[in-house]
Coordinates of C-alpha atoms and ligand atoms in Angstrom, one line a residue:
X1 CA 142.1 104.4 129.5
X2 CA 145.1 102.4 130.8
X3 CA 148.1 104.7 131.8
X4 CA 151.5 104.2 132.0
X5 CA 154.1 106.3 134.0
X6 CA 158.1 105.9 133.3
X7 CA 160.3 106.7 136.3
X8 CA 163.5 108.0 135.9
X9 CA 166.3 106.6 138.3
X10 CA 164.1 103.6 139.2
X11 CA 166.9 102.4 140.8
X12 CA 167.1 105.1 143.2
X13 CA 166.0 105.8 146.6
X14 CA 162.9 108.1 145.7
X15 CA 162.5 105.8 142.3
X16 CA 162.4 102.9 143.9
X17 CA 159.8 103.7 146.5
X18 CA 157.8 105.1 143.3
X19 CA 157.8 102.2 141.7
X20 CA 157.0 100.2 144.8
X21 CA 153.9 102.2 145.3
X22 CA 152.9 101.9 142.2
X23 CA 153.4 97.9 141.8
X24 CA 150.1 96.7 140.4
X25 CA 148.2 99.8 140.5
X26 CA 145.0 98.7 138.6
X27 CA 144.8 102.1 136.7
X28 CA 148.8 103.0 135.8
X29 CA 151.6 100.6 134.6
X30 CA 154.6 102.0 135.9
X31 CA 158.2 100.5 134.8
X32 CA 161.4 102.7 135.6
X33 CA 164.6 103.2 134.3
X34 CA 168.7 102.6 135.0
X35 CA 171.7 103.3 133.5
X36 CA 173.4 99.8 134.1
X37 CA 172.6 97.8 130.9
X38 CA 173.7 95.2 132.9
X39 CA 170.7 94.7 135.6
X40 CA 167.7 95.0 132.6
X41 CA 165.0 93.1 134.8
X42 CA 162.4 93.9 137.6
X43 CA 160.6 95.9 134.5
X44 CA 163.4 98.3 134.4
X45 CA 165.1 99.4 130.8
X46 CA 167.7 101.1 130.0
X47 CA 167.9 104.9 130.3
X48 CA 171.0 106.7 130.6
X49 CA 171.6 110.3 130.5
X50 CA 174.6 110.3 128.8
X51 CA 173.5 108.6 125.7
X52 CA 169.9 110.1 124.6
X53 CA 170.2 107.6 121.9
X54 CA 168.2 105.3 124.1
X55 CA 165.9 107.8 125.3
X56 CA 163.2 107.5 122.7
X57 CA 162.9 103.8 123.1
X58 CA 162.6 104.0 126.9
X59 CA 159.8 106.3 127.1
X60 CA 158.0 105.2 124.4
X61 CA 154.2 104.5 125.4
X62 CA 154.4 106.4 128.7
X63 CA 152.0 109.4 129.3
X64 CA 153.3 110.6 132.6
X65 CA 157.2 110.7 133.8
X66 CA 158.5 110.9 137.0
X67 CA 161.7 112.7 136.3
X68 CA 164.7 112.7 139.0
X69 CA 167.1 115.0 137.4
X70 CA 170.5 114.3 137.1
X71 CA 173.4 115.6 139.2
X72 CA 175.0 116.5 136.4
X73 CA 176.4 119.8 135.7
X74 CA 174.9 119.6 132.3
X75 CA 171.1 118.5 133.9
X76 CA 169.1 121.6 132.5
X77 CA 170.0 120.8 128.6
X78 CA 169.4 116.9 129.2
X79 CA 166.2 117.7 130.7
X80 CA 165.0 119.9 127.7
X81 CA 166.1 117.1 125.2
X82 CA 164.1 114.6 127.5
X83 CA 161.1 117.0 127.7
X84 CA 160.8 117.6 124.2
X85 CA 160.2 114.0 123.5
X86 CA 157.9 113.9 126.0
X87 CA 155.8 116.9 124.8
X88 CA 152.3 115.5 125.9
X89 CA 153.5 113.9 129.0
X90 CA 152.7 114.9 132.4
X91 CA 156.2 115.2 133.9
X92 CA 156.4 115.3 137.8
X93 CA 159.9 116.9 138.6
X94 CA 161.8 115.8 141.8
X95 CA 163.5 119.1 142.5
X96 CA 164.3 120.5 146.3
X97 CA 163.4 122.6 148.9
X98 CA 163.6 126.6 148.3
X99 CA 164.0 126.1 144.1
X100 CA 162.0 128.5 143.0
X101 CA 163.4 131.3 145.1
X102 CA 166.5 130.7 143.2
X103 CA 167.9 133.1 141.6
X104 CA 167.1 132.6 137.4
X105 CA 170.6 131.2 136.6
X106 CA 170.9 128.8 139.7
X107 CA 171.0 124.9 138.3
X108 CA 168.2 123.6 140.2
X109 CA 165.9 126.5 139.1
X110 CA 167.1 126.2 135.4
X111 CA 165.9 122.7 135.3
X112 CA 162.2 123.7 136.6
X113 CA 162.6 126.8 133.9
X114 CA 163.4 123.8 131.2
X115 CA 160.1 122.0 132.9
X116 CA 157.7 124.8 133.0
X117 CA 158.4 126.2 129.5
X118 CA 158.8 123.0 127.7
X119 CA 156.1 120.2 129.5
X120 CA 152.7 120.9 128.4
X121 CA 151.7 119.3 131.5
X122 CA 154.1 119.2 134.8
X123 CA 154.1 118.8 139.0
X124 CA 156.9 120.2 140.4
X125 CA 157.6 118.4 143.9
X126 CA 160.5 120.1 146.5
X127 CA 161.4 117.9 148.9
X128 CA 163.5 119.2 152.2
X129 CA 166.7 116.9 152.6
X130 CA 166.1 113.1 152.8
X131 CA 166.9 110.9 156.2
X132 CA 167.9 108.7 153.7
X133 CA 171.2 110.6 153.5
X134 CA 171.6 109.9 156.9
X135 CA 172.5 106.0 156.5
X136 CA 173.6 106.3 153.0
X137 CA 177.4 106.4 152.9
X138 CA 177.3 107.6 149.4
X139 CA 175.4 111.1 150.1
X140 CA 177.8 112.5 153.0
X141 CA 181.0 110.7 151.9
X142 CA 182.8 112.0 154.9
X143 CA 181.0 109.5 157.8
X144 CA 178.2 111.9 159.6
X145 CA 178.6 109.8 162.7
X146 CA 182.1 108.8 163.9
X147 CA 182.9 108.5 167.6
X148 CA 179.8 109.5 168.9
X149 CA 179.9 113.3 166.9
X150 CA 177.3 113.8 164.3
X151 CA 179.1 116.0 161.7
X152 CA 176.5 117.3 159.5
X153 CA 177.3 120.1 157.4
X154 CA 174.2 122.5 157.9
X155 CA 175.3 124.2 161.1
X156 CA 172.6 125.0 163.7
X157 CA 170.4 125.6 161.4
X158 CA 166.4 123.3 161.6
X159 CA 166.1 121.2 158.5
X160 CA 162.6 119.9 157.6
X161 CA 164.4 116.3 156.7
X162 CA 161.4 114.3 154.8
X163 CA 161.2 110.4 154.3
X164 CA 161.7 109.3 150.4
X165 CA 158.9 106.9 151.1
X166 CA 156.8 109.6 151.7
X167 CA 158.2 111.9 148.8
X168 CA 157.3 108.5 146.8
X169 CA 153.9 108.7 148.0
X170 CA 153.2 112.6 147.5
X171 CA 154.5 111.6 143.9
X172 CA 152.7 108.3 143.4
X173 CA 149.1 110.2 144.1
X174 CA 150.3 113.0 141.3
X175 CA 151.3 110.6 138.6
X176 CA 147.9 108.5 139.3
X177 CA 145.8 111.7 139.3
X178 CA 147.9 114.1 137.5
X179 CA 145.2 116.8 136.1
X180 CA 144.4 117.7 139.7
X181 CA 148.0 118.8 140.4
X182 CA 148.4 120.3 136.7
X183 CA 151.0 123.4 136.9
X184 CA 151.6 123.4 140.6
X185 CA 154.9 122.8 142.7
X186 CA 154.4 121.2 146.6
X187 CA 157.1 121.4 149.1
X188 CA 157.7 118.2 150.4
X189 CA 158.6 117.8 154.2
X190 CA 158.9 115.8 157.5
X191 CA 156.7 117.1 160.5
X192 CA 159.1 118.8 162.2
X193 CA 162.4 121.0 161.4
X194 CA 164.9 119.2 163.3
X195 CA 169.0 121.0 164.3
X196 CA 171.5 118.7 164.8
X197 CA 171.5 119.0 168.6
X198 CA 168.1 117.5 167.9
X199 CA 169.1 114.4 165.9
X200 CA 172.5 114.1 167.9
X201 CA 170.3 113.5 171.1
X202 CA 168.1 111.2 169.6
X203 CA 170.7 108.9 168.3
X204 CA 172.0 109.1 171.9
X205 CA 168.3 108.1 173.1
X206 CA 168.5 105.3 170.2
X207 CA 172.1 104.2 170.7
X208 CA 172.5 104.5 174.5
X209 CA 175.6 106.3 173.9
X210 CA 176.3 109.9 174.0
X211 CA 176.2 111.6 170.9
X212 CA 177.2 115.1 170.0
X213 CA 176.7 117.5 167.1
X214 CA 179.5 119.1 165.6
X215 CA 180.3 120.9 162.0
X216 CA 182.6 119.4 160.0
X217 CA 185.9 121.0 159.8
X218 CA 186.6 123.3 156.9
X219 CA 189.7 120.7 156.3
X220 CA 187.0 117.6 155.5
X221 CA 184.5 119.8 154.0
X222 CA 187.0 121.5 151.1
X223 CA 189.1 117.7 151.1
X224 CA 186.4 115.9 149.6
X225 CA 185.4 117.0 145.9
X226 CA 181.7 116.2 146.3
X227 CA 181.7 118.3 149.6
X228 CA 183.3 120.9 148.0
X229 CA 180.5 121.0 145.1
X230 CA 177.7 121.2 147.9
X231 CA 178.9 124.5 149.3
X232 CA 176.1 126.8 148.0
X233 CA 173.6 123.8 149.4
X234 CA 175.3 123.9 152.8
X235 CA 175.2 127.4 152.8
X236 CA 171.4 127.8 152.0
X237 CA 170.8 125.3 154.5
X238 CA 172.6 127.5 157.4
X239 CA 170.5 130.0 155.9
X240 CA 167.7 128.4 157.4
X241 CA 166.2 127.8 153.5
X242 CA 165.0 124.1 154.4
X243 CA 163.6 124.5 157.4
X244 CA 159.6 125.3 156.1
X245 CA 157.5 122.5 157.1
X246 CA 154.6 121.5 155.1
X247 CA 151.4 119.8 155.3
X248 CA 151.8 118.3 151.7
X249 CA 152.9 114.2 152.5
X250 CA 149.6 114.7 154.8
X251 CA 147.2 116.3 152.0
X252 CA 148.9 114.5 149.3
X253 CA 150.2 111.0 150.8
X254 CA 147.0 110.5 152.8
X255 CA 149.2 109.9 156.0
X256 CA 151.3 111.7 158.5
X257 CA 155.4 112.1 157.4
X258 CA 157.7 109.9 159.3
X259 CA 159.2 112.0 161.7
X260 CA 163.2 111.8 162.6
X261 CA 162.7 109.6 165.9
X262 CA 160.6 107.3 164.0
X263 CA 163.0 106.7 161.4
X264 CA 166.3 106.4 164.1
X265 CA 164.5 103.6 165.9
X266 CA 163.8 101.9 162.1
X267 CA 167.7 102.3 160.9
X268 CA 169.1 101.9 164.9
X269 CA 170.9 99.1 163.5
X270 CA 172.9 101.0 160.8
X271 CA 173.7 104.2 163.3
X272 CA 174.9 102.0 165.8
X273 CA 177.1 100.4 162.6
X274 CA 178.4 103.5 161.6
X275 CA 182.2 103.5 161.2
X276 CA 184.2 104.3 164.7
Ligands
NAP1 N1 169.6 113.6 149.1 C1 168.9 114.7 149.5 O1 168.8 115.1 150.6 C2 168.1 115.4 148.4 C3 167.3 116.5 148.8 C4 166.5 117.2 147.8 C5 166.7 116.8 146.5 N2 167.5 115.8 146.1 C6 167.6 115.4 144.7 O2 167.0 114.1 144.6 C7 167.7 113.4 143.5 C8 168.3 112.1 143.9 O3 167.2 111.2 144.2 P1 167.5 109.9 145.0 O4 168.3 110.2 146.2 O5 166.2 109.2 145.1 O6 168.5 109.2 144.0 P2 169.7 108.2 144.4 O7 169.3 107.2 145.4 O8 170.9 109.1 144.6 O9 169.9 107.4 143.0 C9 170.5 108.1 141.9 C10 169.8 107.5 140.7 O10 170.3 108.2 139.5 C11 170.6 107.3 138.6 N3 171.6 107.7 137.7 C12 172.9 108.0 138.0 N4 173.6 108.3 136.9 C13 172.8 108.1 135.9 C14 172.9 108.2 134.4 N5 174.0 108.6 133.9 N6 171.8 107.9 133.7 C15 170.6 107.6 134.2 N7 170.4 107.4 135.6 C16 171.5 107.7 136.4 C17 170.9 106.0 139.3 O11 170.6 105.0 138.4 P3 171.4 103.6 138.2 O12 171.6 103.1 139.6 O13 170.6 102.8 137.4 O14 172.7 104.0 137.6 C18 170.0 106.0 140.5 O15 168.8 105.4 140.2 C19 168.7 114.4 142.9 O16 168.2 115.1 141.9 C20 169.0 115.2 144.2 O17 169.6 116.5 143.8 C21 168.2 115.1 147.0

């Protein structure tokens, strides 16, 4: 039987790479979906989360979802309206790192409560924090590397920072094979737990210029509104909550994670162009 996945935020980095793997897979069709009515092509339709109107339509025919929920304040209801629709689905949830030792009320573990309670079938995957984020203006709006300081807003604290190519991978393998991974949630991780002392003196191996680690000052953390909404997750992660590392892009991927040095020698180009 022919299967057919739908991605959620196939526009995205983790989406995307989904969608990527899962280009002529000979057992699951796999199209994704984006909010911009505008760019309808490359297979994706339209799926927005603010108007479930179009939801029906844009999942219709798919048996198995990968689901990046929303940043949205409002994710946990959306979700449940999405996974009722979906009832038969298997749903593979891109969550994070340390979700389900949430306490019951948190966000992030009220939209895997909404997954296990509603999805007949469901994966839940918890990925550490991406590299990605690390070249992606867009995720740390305040520059993480200007004038040679590295100003990530985790403290000293090891995170297990994880490739989305390899979450796409770990989730590519779940939505081809789903019933093997029925009901269970994988941690998703690089190889290694990394501080930022470890990443500033790999970007100063990679760049040839000195780089330092230092926090970001409490005047750039509560100036910026999206900073200020990731206080809890800056505070977990001084916690030392992401820094577990797993085996699961091995077991699940079928290939080592990319580790931190590997990915500063790929993306040298866009350190060394990061604003002075
Ligand atoms: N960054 C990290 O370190 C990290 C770590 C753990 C977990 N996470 C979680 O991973 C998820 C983000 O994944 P990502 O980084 O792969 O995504 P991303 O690159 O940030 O892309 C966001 C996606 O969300 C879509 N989107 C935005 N508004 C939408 C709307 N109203 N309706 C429908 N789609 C909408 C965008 O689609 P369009 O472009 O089509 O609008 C885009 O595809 C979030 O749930 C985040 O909490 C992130």
């Amino acid at each position: 039987m022919q299967h057919t996945a739908f991605v959620t935020g196939g526009r995205g980095k983790t989406g995307r790479s989904v969608l990527e793997l899962l280009s002529g897979d000979p057992v699951l069709a796999a199209y994704g979906g984006t909010s911009r009515r505008a760019v309808q092509r490359d297979g994706l339709v339209a799926f927005d989360w603010h108007d479930p109107s179009g939801w029906r339509s844009a999942v219709a025919g798919a048996d198995r979802i990968f689901l990046m929920r929303p940043d949205l304040d409002d994710a946990p209801d959306l979700v449940r309206q999405l996974l009722d629709m979906v009832a038969d689905a298997h749903v593979v949830l891109l969550s994070e790192q340390g979700a389900g030792a949430l306490a019951s009320g948190d966000w992030a573990r009220r939209v895997e409560e909404e997954l296990v309670t509603r999805a007949r079938h469901w994966t839940i995957l918890r990925p550490s924090w991406f590299l990605q984020s690390l070249v992606e203006p867009r995720d740390f709006p305040h520059g993480i590397l200007v004038d040679g300081v590295l100003r990530l807003p985790a403290g000293a604290a090891p995170i297990a920072w994880v490739d989305v190519r390899d979450i796409a991978a770990v989730a590519a393998e779940i939505l081809r094979d789903p019933e093997m991974h029925d009901r269970a949630a994988y941690t998703v991780t690089g190889p290694d737990a990394v501080t930022d002392a470890q990443i500033a003196a790999e970007l100063s191996a990679a760049l040839g210029t000195p780089v330092h680690a230092q926090e970001p000052s409490a005047a750039i953390l509560e100036g910026d509104e999206m900073l200020r909404s990731m206080s809890d997750l800056f505070a977990r992660a001084r916690s030392g909550v992401f820094a577990e590392v797993t085996d699961t892009v091995e077991q699940l991927g079928g290939r080592p994670p990319i580790s931190l040095d590997a990915f500063v020698a790929e993306h040298r180009d866009s350190f060394a162009t990061s604003p002075a």
